[in-house]
Coordinates of C-alpha atoms in Angstrom, one line a residue:
M1 CA 12.6 7.4 -9.8
A2 CA 14.5 5.8 -7.0
R3 CA 14.6 2.4 -8.7
G4 CA 16.2 3.7 -11.8
L5 CA 19.3 5.0 -10.0
L6 CA 20.3 1.7 -8.4
D7 CA 22.3 0.2 -11.3
L8 CA 23.9 2.9 -13.4
Y9 CA 27.6 1.9 -13.4
W10 CA 27.8 1.3 -17.1
V11 CA 26.0 4.4 -17.9
L12 CA 28.5 6.4 -15.9
R13 CA 31.3 4.6 -17.6
W14 CA 29.9 5.7 -21.0
L15 CA 29.8 9.2 -19.8
C16 CA 33.4 9.1 -18.6
V17 CA 34.5 7.7 -22.0
L18 CA 32.8 10.7 -23.7
L19 CA 34.6 13.1 -21.4
M20 CA 37.9 11.3 -22.1
V21 CA 37.3 12.1 -25.8
E22 CA 37.0 15.8 -24.9
T23 CA 40.1 15.8 -22.7
V24 CA 42.3 13.6 -24.9
S25 CA 41.5 15.6 -28.0
G26 CA 42.6 18.9 -26.4
A27 CA 45.5 20.6 -28.0
G28 CA 46.8 22.0 -24.8
G29 CA 47.7 18.8 -23.0
P30 CA 51.1 18.1 -21.6
S31 CA 53.7 16.4 -23.6
A32 CA 55.0 12.9 -23.0
G33 CA 56.9 12.5 -19.9
T34 CA 55.0 15.1 -17.9
R35 CA 55.0 14.6 -14.2
I36 CA 52.1 15.2 -12.0
S37 CA 53.9 18.0 -10.2
S38 CA 54.3 21.7 -10.9
Q39 CA 58.0 21.4 -10.1
F40 CA 58.8 19.7 -13.4
P41 CA 58.3 21.4 -16.7
A42 CA 56.9 19.7 -19.8
S43 CA 59.6 18.2 -21.9
G44 CA 60.2 19.8 -25.3
V45 CA 62.7 21.6 -27.4
N46 CA 62.7 24.8 -25.4
Q47 CA 63.6 23.9 -21.8
S48 CA 63.3 27.4 -20.4
P49 CA 63.0 27.3 -16.6
V50 CA 59.5 27.5 -15.2
I51 CA 59.1 29.4 -11.9
D52 CA 56.4 28.4 -9.5
C53 CA 53.5 30.7 -10.0
R54 CA 53.1 31.1 -6.2
E55 CA 56.2 33.3 -6.3
V56 CA 54.2 36.1 -7.8
C57 CA 53.2 37.5 -4.4
G58 CA 56.8 38.0 -3.5
L59 CA 57.3 40.4 -6.5
N60 CA 56.7 44.1 -6.7
A61 CA 53.1 45.0 -7.5
S62 CA 54.2 46.5 -10.8
N63 CA 55.8 43.3 -12.0
R64 CA 53.0 40.8 -11.0
C65 CA 50.9 41.2 -14.1
D66 CA 53.8 40.6 -16.5
F67 CA 54.9 37.7 -14.5
V68 CA 51.5 36.0 -14.6
R69 CA 51.1 36.6 -18.3
S70 CA 54.6 35.4 -19.3
N71 CA 55.1 32.5 -16.9
P72 CA 53.8 29.2 -18.3
D73 CA 53.1 27.8 -14.8
C74 CA 50.4 30.5 -14.4
R75 CA 48.4 29.6 -17.4
S76 CA 45.2 27.6 -17.2
E77 CA 44.8 24.7 -19.7
G78 CA 41.0 25.0 -19.7
G79 CA 38.1 27.1 -18.6
Y80 CA 36.6 30.3 -19.8
L81 CA 38.1 32.9 -17.4
D82 CA 41.7 33.6 -16.5
Y83 CA 41.4 34.1 -12.7
L84 CA 45.1 34.9 -12.0
E85 CA 45.2 37.5 -14.7
G86 CA 42.0 39.0 -13.3
I87 CA 43.5 39.3 -9.8
F88 CA 46.9 40.7 -10.7
C89 CA 46.2 42.6 -13.9
H90 CA 42.7 44.0 -13.5
F91 CA 42.6 44.7 -9.8
P92 CA 44.9 47.2 -8.1
P93 CA 47.1 45.8 -5.3
D94 CA 45.0 47.6 -2.7
L95 CA 41.9 45.9 -3.9
L96 CA 43.3 42.4 -3.7
P97 CA 41.0 41.5 -0.7
L98 CA 38.0 42.6 -2.8
A99 CA 39.1 40.3 -5.7
V100 CA 39.6 37.3 -3.3
T101 CA 36.1 38.0 -1.8
L102 CA 34.5 38.1 -5.2
Y103 CA 36.2 34.9 -6.2
A104 CA 35.0 33.2 -3.0
F105 CA 31.4 34.2 -3.8
W106 CA 31.8 33.0 -7.3
L107 CA 33.2 29.7 -6.0
L108 CA 30.2 29.2 -3.8
Y109 CA 27.9 29.9 -6.7
L110 CA 29.7 27.3 -8.8
F111 CA 29.1 24.8 -6.1
L112 CA 25.5 25.7 -6.2
I113 CA 25.5 25.1 -10.0
L114 CA 27.0 21.7 -9.4
G115 CA 24.4 20.8 -6.9
V116 CA 21.4 22.0 -8.9
T117 CA 22.6 20.3 -12.1
A118 CA 23.3 17.0 -10.5
A119 CA 20.1 16.8 -8.4
K120 CA 17.5 18.2 -10.9
F121 CA 18.9 17.3 -14.3
F122 CA 21.8 14.8 -14.2
C123 CA 20.2 12.2 -11.9
P124 CA 16.6 12.3 -13.4
N125 CA 18.0 11.6 -16.8
L126 CA 20.1 8.8 -15.4
S127 CA 16.9 7.4 -13.9
A128 CA 15.2 7.7 -17.3
I129 CA 18.0 5.9 -19.1
S130 CA 18.1 3.1 -16.6
T131 CA 14.3 2.6 -17.0
T132 CA 14.5 2.8 -20.8
L133 CA 17.3 0.3 -21.0
K134 CA 15.6 -2.0 -18.4
L135 CA 18.7 -2.2 -16.3
S136 CA 18.5 -4.4 -13.3
H137 CA 18.1 -2.7 -9.9
N138 CA 19.7 -5.4 -7.7
V139 CA 22.6 -3.1 -6.6
A140 CA 22.0 -2.1 -3.0
G141 CA 21.2 1.2 -1.4
V142 CA 24.9 2.1 -1.3
T143 CA 24.8 3.0 -4.9
F144 CA 21.4 4.7 -4.6
L145 CA 23.0 7.8 -3.3
A146 CA 26.6 7.1 -4.5
F147 CA 25.9 7.8 -8.2
G148 CA 23.8 10.8 -7.6
N149 CA 26.2 12.5 -5.2
G150 CA 29.4 11.4 -6.9
A151 CA 29.1 13.4 -10.1
P152 CA 30.8 16.6 -8.8
D153 CA 33.6 14.7 -7.2
I154 CA 34.3 12.6 -10.3
F155 CA 34.2 15.6 -12.7
S156 CA 36.4 17.6 -10.4
A157 CA 38.9 14.8 -10.2
L158 CA 38.9 14.3 -14.0
V159 CA 39.5 18.1 -14.6
A160 CA 42.2 18.2 -12.0
F161 CA 44.1 15.2 -13.4
S162 CA 43.9 16.7 -16.9
D163 CA 46.5 19.4 -15.8
P164 CA 49.7 18.2 -14.1
R165 CA 49.8 21.3 -11.9
T166 CA 46.4 20.6 -10.3
A167 CA 46.6 16.9 -9.8
G168 CA 47.2 17.5 -6.1
L169 CA 43.7 18.9 -6.0
A170 CA 42.3 15.5 -7.1
F171 CA 44.2 13.6 -4.4
G172 CA 43.3 16.2 -1.8
A173 CA 39.7 16.3 -2.7
L174 CA 39.2 12.5 -3.0
F175 CA 41.0 11.7 0.2
G176 CA 39.6 14.7 2.0
A177 CA 36.1 13.9 1.0
G178 CA 36.7 10.3 2.2
V179 CA 37.9 11.5 5.6
L180 CA 35.0 14.0 5.8
V181 CA 32.3 11.4 4.9
T182 CA 33.6 8.6 7.1
T183 CA 34.0 10.8 10.1
V184 CA 31.7 13.9 10.0
V185 CA 28.8 12.4 8.0
A186 CA 29.0 9.0 9.6
G187 CA 29.4 10.5 13.1
G188 CA 26.5 12.9 12.4
I189 CA 24.2 10.1 11.5
A190 CA 25.0 8.2 14.7
I191 CA 24.4 11.4 16.7
L192 CA 21.1 12.2 15.0
H193 CA 19.7 8.7 15.1
P194 CA 21.6 6.0 17.1
F195 CA 21.0 2.6 15.4
T196 CA 22.3 -0.9 14.9
V197 CA 24.3 -1.2 11.7
A198 CA 23.9 -4.3 9.5
S199 CA 27.0 -6.3 10.1
R200 CA 27.7 -8.0 6.8
P201 CA 27.1 -5.0 4.5
F202 CA 29.2 -2.8 6.9
L203 CA 32.1 -5.2 6.9
R204 CA 31.9 -5.7 3.2
D205 CA 31.9 -2.0 2.4
I206 CA 34.6 -1.0 4.9
I207 CA 36.9 -3.8 3.7
F208 CA 36.5 -2.8 0.1
Y209 CA 37.2 0.8 0.9
M210 CA 40.3 -0.1 2.9
G211 CA 41.4 -2.1 -0.2
A212 CA 40.8 1.0 -2.4
V213 CA 42.8 3.2 -0.1
F214 CA 45.6 0.7 0.0
L215 CA 45.8 0.6 -3.8
I216 CA 45.9 4.4 -4.0
F217 CA 48.5 4.5 -1.1
T218 CA 50.6 2.0 -3.0
A219 CA 50.5 4.1 -6.2
L220 CA 51.7 7.1 -4.2
Y221 CA 54.5 5.1 -2.6
R222 CA 55.6 3.7 -6.0
G223 CA 55.4 7.2 -7.5
R224 CA 53.7 6.1 -10.7
V225 CA 50.6 4.6 -12.2
T226 CA 50.8 2.4 -15.2
L227 CA 47.9 1.4 -17.6
A228 CA 47.5 -1.9 -15.7
W229 CA 47.1 -0.1 -12.4
A230 CA 44.6 2.4 -13.8
L231 CA 42.5 -0.4 -15.3
G232 CA 42.9 -2.3 -12.0
Y233 CA 41.2 0.6 -10.1
L234 CA 38.2 0.5 -12.4
G235 CA 38.2 -3.3 -12.3
F236 CA 38.2 -3.3 -8.6
Y237 CA 35.1 -1.2 -8.5
V238 CA 33.4 -3.5 -11.0
F239 CA 34.3 -6.4 -8.6
Y240 CA 32.7 -4.4 -5.8
V241 CA 29.5 -3.9 -7.7
V242 CA 29.3 -7.6 -8.6
T243 CA 29.9 -8.5 -4.9
V244 CA 27.1 -6.2 -3.8
V245 CA 24.7 -7.7 -6.4
L246 CA 25.6 -11.2 -5.4
C247 CA 25.3 -10.5 -1.7
T248 CA 21.8 -9.0 -2.3
W249 CA 20.8 -12.0 -4.4
I250 CA 22.0 -14.5 -1.9
Y251 CA 20.2 -12.7 0.9
Q252 CA 16.9 -12.6 -1.0
W253 CA 17.3 -16.3 -2.0
Q254 CA 17.8 -17.2 1.7
Q255 CA 14.7 -15.2 2.6
R256 CA 12.6 -17.0 0.0
R257 CA 13.9 -20.4 1.0
S258 CA 13.3 -19.9 4.7
L259 CA 9.9 -18.2 4.1
V260 CA 10.7 -15.8 6.9
Y261 CA 8.8 -12.7 5.9
S262 CA 8.7 -11.2 9.3
M263 CA 12.4 -10.3 9.1
P264 CA 13.2 -6.6 8.5
G265 CA 14.4 -5.7 5.0
T266 CA 18.1 -5.5 4.2
P267 CA 19.7 -2.2 5.0
E268 CA 21.0 -2.1 1.4
I269 CA 17.6 -2.1 -0.3
L270 CA 14.5 -0.2 0.6
S271 CA 11.3 -2.3 0.6
G272 CA 8.3 -1.1 -1.2
S273 CA 6.7 0.4 2.0
E274 CA 9.9 2.1 3.0
E275 CA 10.3 3.6 -0.5
D276 CA 6.8 4.9 -0.4
Q277 CA 7.3 6.3 3.1
V278 CA 10.5 8.1 2.0
S279 CA 8.7 9.7 -0.9
S280 CA 5.8 10.7 1.3
N281 CA 8.2 12.2 3.9
T282 CA 10.0 14.1 1.2
N283 CA 6.7 15.5 -0.3
S284 CA 4.6 15.8 2.8
Y285 CA 1.8 17.4 0.9
D286 CA 0.7 17.2 -2.7
Y287 CA -0.6 20.5 -3.9
G288 CA -1.5 19.1 -7.3
E289 CA -5.0 17.9 -6.3
E290 CA -5.8 21.3 -4.6
Y291 CA -4.8 23.4 -7.5
R292 CA -6.1 21.1 -10.3
P293 CA -8.8 22.9 -12.3
L294 CA -12.4 21.7 -12.2
L295 CA -12.9 22.0 -15.9
F296 CA -10.5 20.6 -18.6
Y297 CA -8.4 23.3 -20.1
Q298 CA -6.1 22.8 -23.1
E299 CA -2.9 24.9 -22.9
T300 CA -1.7 26.6 -26.0
T301 CA 1.8 25.9 -27.4
A302 CA 3.1 29.3 -26.1
Q303 CA 1.6 28.7 -22.6
I304 CA 3.3 25.3 -22.5
L305 CA 6.6 26.9 -23.4
L306 CA 6.3 29.6 -20.7
H307 CA 5.3 27.2 -18.0
A308 CA 8.1 24.8 -18.9
L309 CA 10.7 27.5 -18.7
N310 CA 9.4 28.9 -15.4
P311 CA 11.7 27.5 -12.6
L312 CA 9.6 29.0 -9.8
D313 CA 6.6 27.2 -8.3
Y314 CA 4.5 30.0 -6.8
R315 CA 2.5 27.6 -4.6
K316 CA 5.6 26.2 -3.0
W317 CA 7.0 29.8 -2.7
R318 CA 4.2 30.8 -0.4
T319 CA 4.7 27.9 2.0
K320 CA 8.5 27.9 2.3
S321 CA 10.7 29.7 4.8
V322 CA 12.7 32.9 4.2
Y323 CA 15.9 31.0 4.0
W324 CA 14.5 28.8 1.2
R325 CA 13.3 31.8 -0.7
V326 CA 16.6 33.6 -0.6
L327 CA 18.4 30.5 -1.8
K328 CA 15.8 30.0 -4.5
V329 CA 16.5 33.6 -5.8
F330 CA 20.1 32.6 -6.4
K331 CA 19.1 29.4 -8.0
L332 CA 16.6 30.9 -10.5
P333 CA 19.1 32.1 -13.1
V334 CA 20.9 28.8 -13.1
E335 CA 17.7 26.8 -13.2
F336 CA 16.3 28.9 -16.1
L337 CA 19.5 28.3 -18.2
L338 CA 19.4 24.6 -17.3
L339 CA 15.7 24.3 -18.3
L340 CA 16.6 26.1 -21.6
T341 CA 19.5 23.8 -22.5
V342 CA 18.9 20.4 -20.8
P343 CA 15.9 18.2 -21.6
V344 CA 14.6 16.1 -18.7
M345 CA 12.7 12.9 -19.3
D346 CA 10.6 11.6 -16.3
P347 CA 9.4 8.0 -16.8
D348 CA 7.2 8.3 -13.7
K349 CA 5.0 10.9 -15.4
E350 CA 2.3 9.8 -17.7
D351 CA 3.6 12.0 -20.6
G352 CA 7.3 11.4 -19.7
N353 CA 7.6 15.2 -19.1
W354 CA 7.1 15.8 -22.8
K355 CA 6.9 19.5 -23.5
R356 CA 6.6 19.8 -27.3
P357 CA 7.8 23.4 -27.8
L358 CA 10.6 23.3 -25.3
N359 CA 11.8 19.9 -26.4
C360 CA 11.9 21.1 -30.0
L361 CA 13.9 24.1 -28.8
H362 CA 16.3 21.7 -27.0
L363 CA 17.1 20.1 -30.4
V364 CA 18.7 23.4 -31.4
I365 CA 20.1 24.7 -28.1
S366 CA 21.4 21.5 -26.6
P367 CA 23.7 20.6 -29.5
L368 CA 24.9 24.2 -29.7
F369 CA 25.7 24.1 -26.0
L370 CA 27.6 20.9 -26.5
V371 CA 29.9 22.2 -29.2
L372 CA 30.5 25.5 -27.4
T373 CA 31.4 23.6 -24.2
L374 CA 33.7 20.9 -25.5
Q375 CA 37.3 22.0 -25.0
S376 CA 36.0 25.4 -23.8
G377 CA 34.4 26.2 -27.1
A378 CA 37.4 25.4 -29.3
Y379 CA 35.3 23.0 -31.4
G380 CA 32.4 25.4 -31.8
V381 CA 34.4 28.3 -33.3
Y382 CA 36.4 26.0 -35.6
E383 CA 35.7 27.0 -39.3
I384 CA 35.2 24.2 -41.8
G385 CA 37.3 24.9 -44.8
G386 CA 38.2 28.3 -43.2
L387 CA 34.7 29.6 -44.1
F388 CA 31.9 28.1 -42.1
P389 CA 32.0 27.7 -38.3
V390 CA 30.9 24.5 -36.7
W391 CA 28.4 26.2 -34.5
A392 CA 26.5 27.5 -37.5
V393 CA 26.3 24.0 -39.0
V394 CA 24.9 22.7 -35.7
V395 CA 22.3 25.4 -35.5
I396 CA 21.1 24.7 -39.1
A397 CA 20.9 21.0 -38.6
G398 CA 19.3 21.4 -35.2
T399 CA 16.7 23.8 -36.6
A400 CA 15.8 21.4 -39.4
L401 CA 15.4 18.5 -36.9
A402 CA 13.4 20.7 -34.6
A403 CA 11.0 21.8 -37.3
V404 CA 10.4 18.2 -38.4
T405 CA 9.8 17.1 -34.8
F406 CA 7.4 20.1 -34.1
F407 CA 5.1 19.4 -37.1
A408 CA 5.2 15.6 -36.7
T409 CA 4.2 15.5 -33.0
S410 CA 1.4 16.9 -30.8
N411 CA 1.4 18.7 -27.4
S412 CA -0.6 16.0 -25.7
E413 CA 1.2 12.8 -26.7
P414 CA 4.9 12.2 -26.6
P415 CA 6.6 10.7 -29.7
R416 CA 7.9 7.1 -29.8
L417 CA 11.5 8.3 -29.8
H418 CA 11.0 10.6 -26.8
W419 CA 13.4 8.4 -24.8
L420 CA 16.3 9.8 -26.9
F421 CA 15.9 13.1 -25.1
A422 CA 17.1 11.4 -21.9
F423 CA 20.5 10.7 -23.5
L424 CA 20.7 14.2 -24.9
G425 CA 19.9 15.7 -21.4
F426 CA 22.3 13.3 -19.8
L427 CA 25.2 14.4 -22.0
T428 CA 24.3 18.1 -21.8
S429 CA 24.0 18.1 -18.0
A430 CA 27.3 16.2 -17.7
L431 CA 29.0 18.9 -19.7
W432 CA 27.4 21.5 -17.5
I433 CA 28.9 19.8 -14.5
N434 CA 32.2 19.4 -16.3
A435 CA 32.3 23.1 -17.2
A436 CA 31.5 24.2 -13.6
A437 CA 34.1 21.8 -12.2
T438 CA 36.7 23.2 -14.5
E439 CA 36.0 26.7 -13.2
V440 CA 36.1 25.4 -9.6
V441 CA 39.5 23.9 -10.1
N442 CA 40.9 27.0 -11.7
I443 CA 39.6 29.3 -8.9
L444 CA 41.0 27.0 -6.2
R445 CA 44.4 27.0 -8.0
S446 CA 44.3 30.8 -8.2
L447 CA 43.5 31.1 -4.4
G448 CA 46.3 28.7 -3.8
V449 CA 48.7 31.0 -5.7
V450 CA 47.5 34.1 -3.7
F451 CA 47.7 32.5 -0.3
R452 CA 50.7 30.3 -1.2
L453 CA 48.8 27.1 -0.3
S454 CA 49.4 23.7 -1.9
N455 CA 46.8 22.2 -4.1
T456 CA 46.5 19.3 -1.7
V457 CA 45.3 21.4 1.2
L458 CA 42.8 23.3 -1.0
G459 CA 41.5 19.9 -2.2
L460 CA 41.0 18.4 1.2
T461 CA 39.3 21.6 2.5
L462 CA 37.4 23.8 0.0
L463 CA 37.0 21.3 -2.8
A464 CA 36.1 18.4 -0.5
W465 CA 33.7 20.4 1.5
G466 CA 32.0 21.8 -1.6
N467 CA 31.6 18.4 -3.3
S468 CA 30.4 16.7 -0.1
I469 CA 27.5 19.0 0.5
G470 CA 25.2 16.7 -1.3
D471 CA 26.3 13.7 0.8
V472 CA 25.8 15.7 4.0
F473 CA 22.3 16.9 3.3
S474 CA 21.0 13.7 1.7
D475 CA 22.4 11.4 4.4
F476 CA 21.4 13.6 7.3
T477 CA 17.9 13.9 5.8
L478 CA 17.6 10.1 5.6
A479 CA 18.8 9.7 9.2
R480 CA 16.2 12.2 10.5
Q481 CA 13.5 10.4 8.5
G482 CA 14.3 7.1 10.3
Y483 CA 16.6 5.4 7.8
P484 CA 20.1 5.7 9.3
R485 CA 21.2 2.3 8.0
M486 CA 20.8 3.4 4.4
A487 CA 22.4 6.7 5.0
F488 CA 25.3 5.0 6.8
S489 CA 25.9 2.5 3.9
A490 CA 25.9 5.4 1.5
C491 CA 28.8 6.9 3.3
F492 CA 31.0 4.1 2.2
G493 CA 29.5 3.1 -1.2
G494 CA 29.7 6.6 -2.6
I495 CA 33.4 7.3 -1.8
I496 CA 34.5 3.8 -3.0
F497 CA 33.1 4.9 -6.4
N498 CA 34.7 8.3 -6.2
I499 CA 38.2 7.3 -5.2
L500 CA 38.5 4.3 -7.6
V501 CA 36.8 5.8 -10.6
G502 CA 38.2 9.3 -10.0
V503 CA 41.9 8.2 -9.7
G504 CA 41.5 5.4 -12.3
L505 CA 40.0 7.5 -15.0
G506 CA 42.1 10.5 -14.1
C507 CA 45.3 8.5 -14.7
L508 CA 43.8 6.8 -17.7
L509 CA 43.3 10.2 -19.3
Q510 CA 47.0 11.0 -18.9
I511 CA 48.0 7.6 -20.3
S512 CA 45.7 7.9 -23.3
R513 CA 47.6 11.0 -24.3
G514 CA 50.6 8.9 -25.2
H515 CA 52.3 8.5 -21.8
V516 CA 53.7 5.1 -20.9
E517 CA 52.8 5.8 -17.3
V518 CA 51.8 8.7 -15.0
E519 CA 54.4 9.7 -12.5
L520 CA 53.1 11.0 -9.2
E521 CA 55.0 13.5 -7.0
P522 CA 53.3 13.6 -3.6
D523 CA 52.9 17.2 -2.4
G524 CA 55.1 16.9 0.6
L525 CA 54.2 15.3 3.9
L526 CA 50.6 16.5 3.7
V527 CA 49.5 13.8 1.2
W528 CA 50.8 11.1 3.6
V529 CA 49.0 12.7 6.5
L530 CA 45.8 12.7 4.5
A531 CA 46.1 9.1 3.3
G532 CA 47.2 7.9 6.8
T533 CA 44.2 9.6 8.5
L534 CA 41.8 8.1 6.1
G535 CA 43.2 4.6 6.7
L536 CA 43.2 5.3 10.5
S537 CA 39.5 6.3 10.5
L538 CA 38.6 3.1 8.6
V539 CA 40.6 0.9 10.9
C540 CA 39.1 2.5 14.0
S541 CA 35.6 1.9 12.6
L542 CA 36.5 -1.7 11.6
V543 CA 37.6 -2.4 15.2
S544 CA 35.3 -0.3 17.3
V545 CA 32.0 -1.1 15.6
P546 CA 32.1 -4.9 16.1
L547 CA 33.3 -4.3 19.6
Q548 CA 30.0 -2.3 20.2
C549 CA 28.0 -5.3 18.7
F550 CA 27.4 -3.0 15.7
Q551 CA 25.3 -0.6 17.8
L552 CA 26.3 3.0 16.9
N553 CA 25.6 5.6 19.6
R554 CA 26.2 9.3 20.1
V555 CA 29.6 8.6 21.8
Y556 CA 30.8 6.9 18.7
G557 CA 29.6 9.8 16.6
C558 CA 31.3 12.4 18.8
C559 CA 34.6 10.4 18.6
L560 CA 34.5 10.5 14.8
L561 CA 33.9 14.3 14.9
L562 CA 36.8 14.7 17.2
L563 CA 39.0 12.6 14.9
Y564 CA 38.2 14.9 11.9
L565 CA 38.9 18.1 13.9
T566 CA 42.2 16.6 15.0
F567 CA 43.0 15.6 11.4
L568 CA 42.2 19.1 10.2
L569 CA 44.4 20.7 12.8
V570 CA 47.3 18.4 11.9
A571 CA 46.8 19.0 8.2
L572 CA 46.9 22.8 8.6
L573 CA 49.9 22.7 10.9
T574 CA 51.7 20.5 8.3
E575 CA 50.8 22.9 5.5
F576 CA 52.2 25.9 7.3
G577 CA 55.4 24.1 8.3
V578 CA 54.8 23.7 12.0
I579 CA 54.9 20.0 11.6
H580 CA 57.6 18.8 9.2
L581 CA 60.1 16.1 8.6
K582 CA 63.7 16.7 9.8
T583 CA 66.1 16.8 6.9
V584 CA 69.4 15.0 7.4

């Protein structure tokens, strides 16, 4: 499945267009002229003053609930739960620490949902789509991990940009994740496995990333993003992908021309032997041969359904550690619901992962999940002609289609149109991620109200840390397995995608609602500290790595870790007013 993930840019663009349809068609969007700042109310006929929701903690405990319910700044535009009302209306003031603790655990579980959905359902369907469409896989290893790990970041940014009050989360998360990946992750790779980085790919990626940071910095300085700038961000990433493809093609052409086959493979692309070794290291032992029955046994339809809906592999359970088992227990409910709602097509399997009873069930449940997820269920409960709800129409149509599919297919052989399930699973898993990201943003905003923290500091800490877990684990695993070059290149390729597509599409969503431009109001000095630190880390790497003859050692890694700790300290001191600009 590794080959199918190497050229998925246009597929992700289609996904983002679909999500734009959801966000643009929402009725609760801000009116024209909205600023990306909570300090400016939406323009309209009634210009009643809007008080910052963070002032609620300064009120008497008896007045907090009414304040949260009546203040427009405390309302959430999307999501299924009202977290601020839950804290201040359903928990006594003495139990506020308990409410915050419960929200923190729920936040961690949402990050777990994001990771499981992206790794086991979103990426496999992307791989199946790329194989079905016969997309080229010339894009280098930078995109191998970038597209897989970037889904939570992109969805979080899109959700944050859809509400003017949470746009600071998007900037904080994208810049914060950039600082985290280019310092902690890159430094950790150098500490785990010192290596010599490929010079040309490194210089190419870091220069492109510096260009992306400069474009975002310019937008913040200008204070607005027009349609041309938003499209320019997306176009710049397309130019980056084209450059990577051309560099790879030129390198391969030079290899064929010089007939030098003894040279090591490019750090951007895994050779066939490396790819096999990665897969063998990941799956160190194949239990399939050991547990395969000696006699052929035909499973019944009910048994196929039960096995397909079982997220627990008992053979793997017996061999894993206690930590893995505890984590698996928390994953089981999520994995079961995902298996029930998201079809997964695997082109590497002989039957393409065709499960006849479950796939027929998906034809009913997946469309129902889609209409109940779009715009937080607003479309699903809409009644056609005031009589018949949309969700009932979807259930009837899905049941009819499932019945035809069930009687026209067999358990052993997948149908000719089985590849369509990859698109259905792709869209369903994307909306799973979008729904979880919406709840993450709403929780973080609620915690910011309780602790009187800005959205930017929440984005650069909690949101950036949560969304970067996938990058940390995957890159460190590759480094320990002996592939630090690929892991290091992924540090830059993934965040180039995140920052350009995240900001570009986020601003494009606002412009598509009728705004001439999106006005940006930086959240004080902290945004400039964040952008400056990211630029400083890139400049330091651009200067120090060539001076070391592109040999990255543990000293370089420790310096990057020290830089991140210093940045975190400065950011927190800035947030709490210890570091501030003098007013004239």
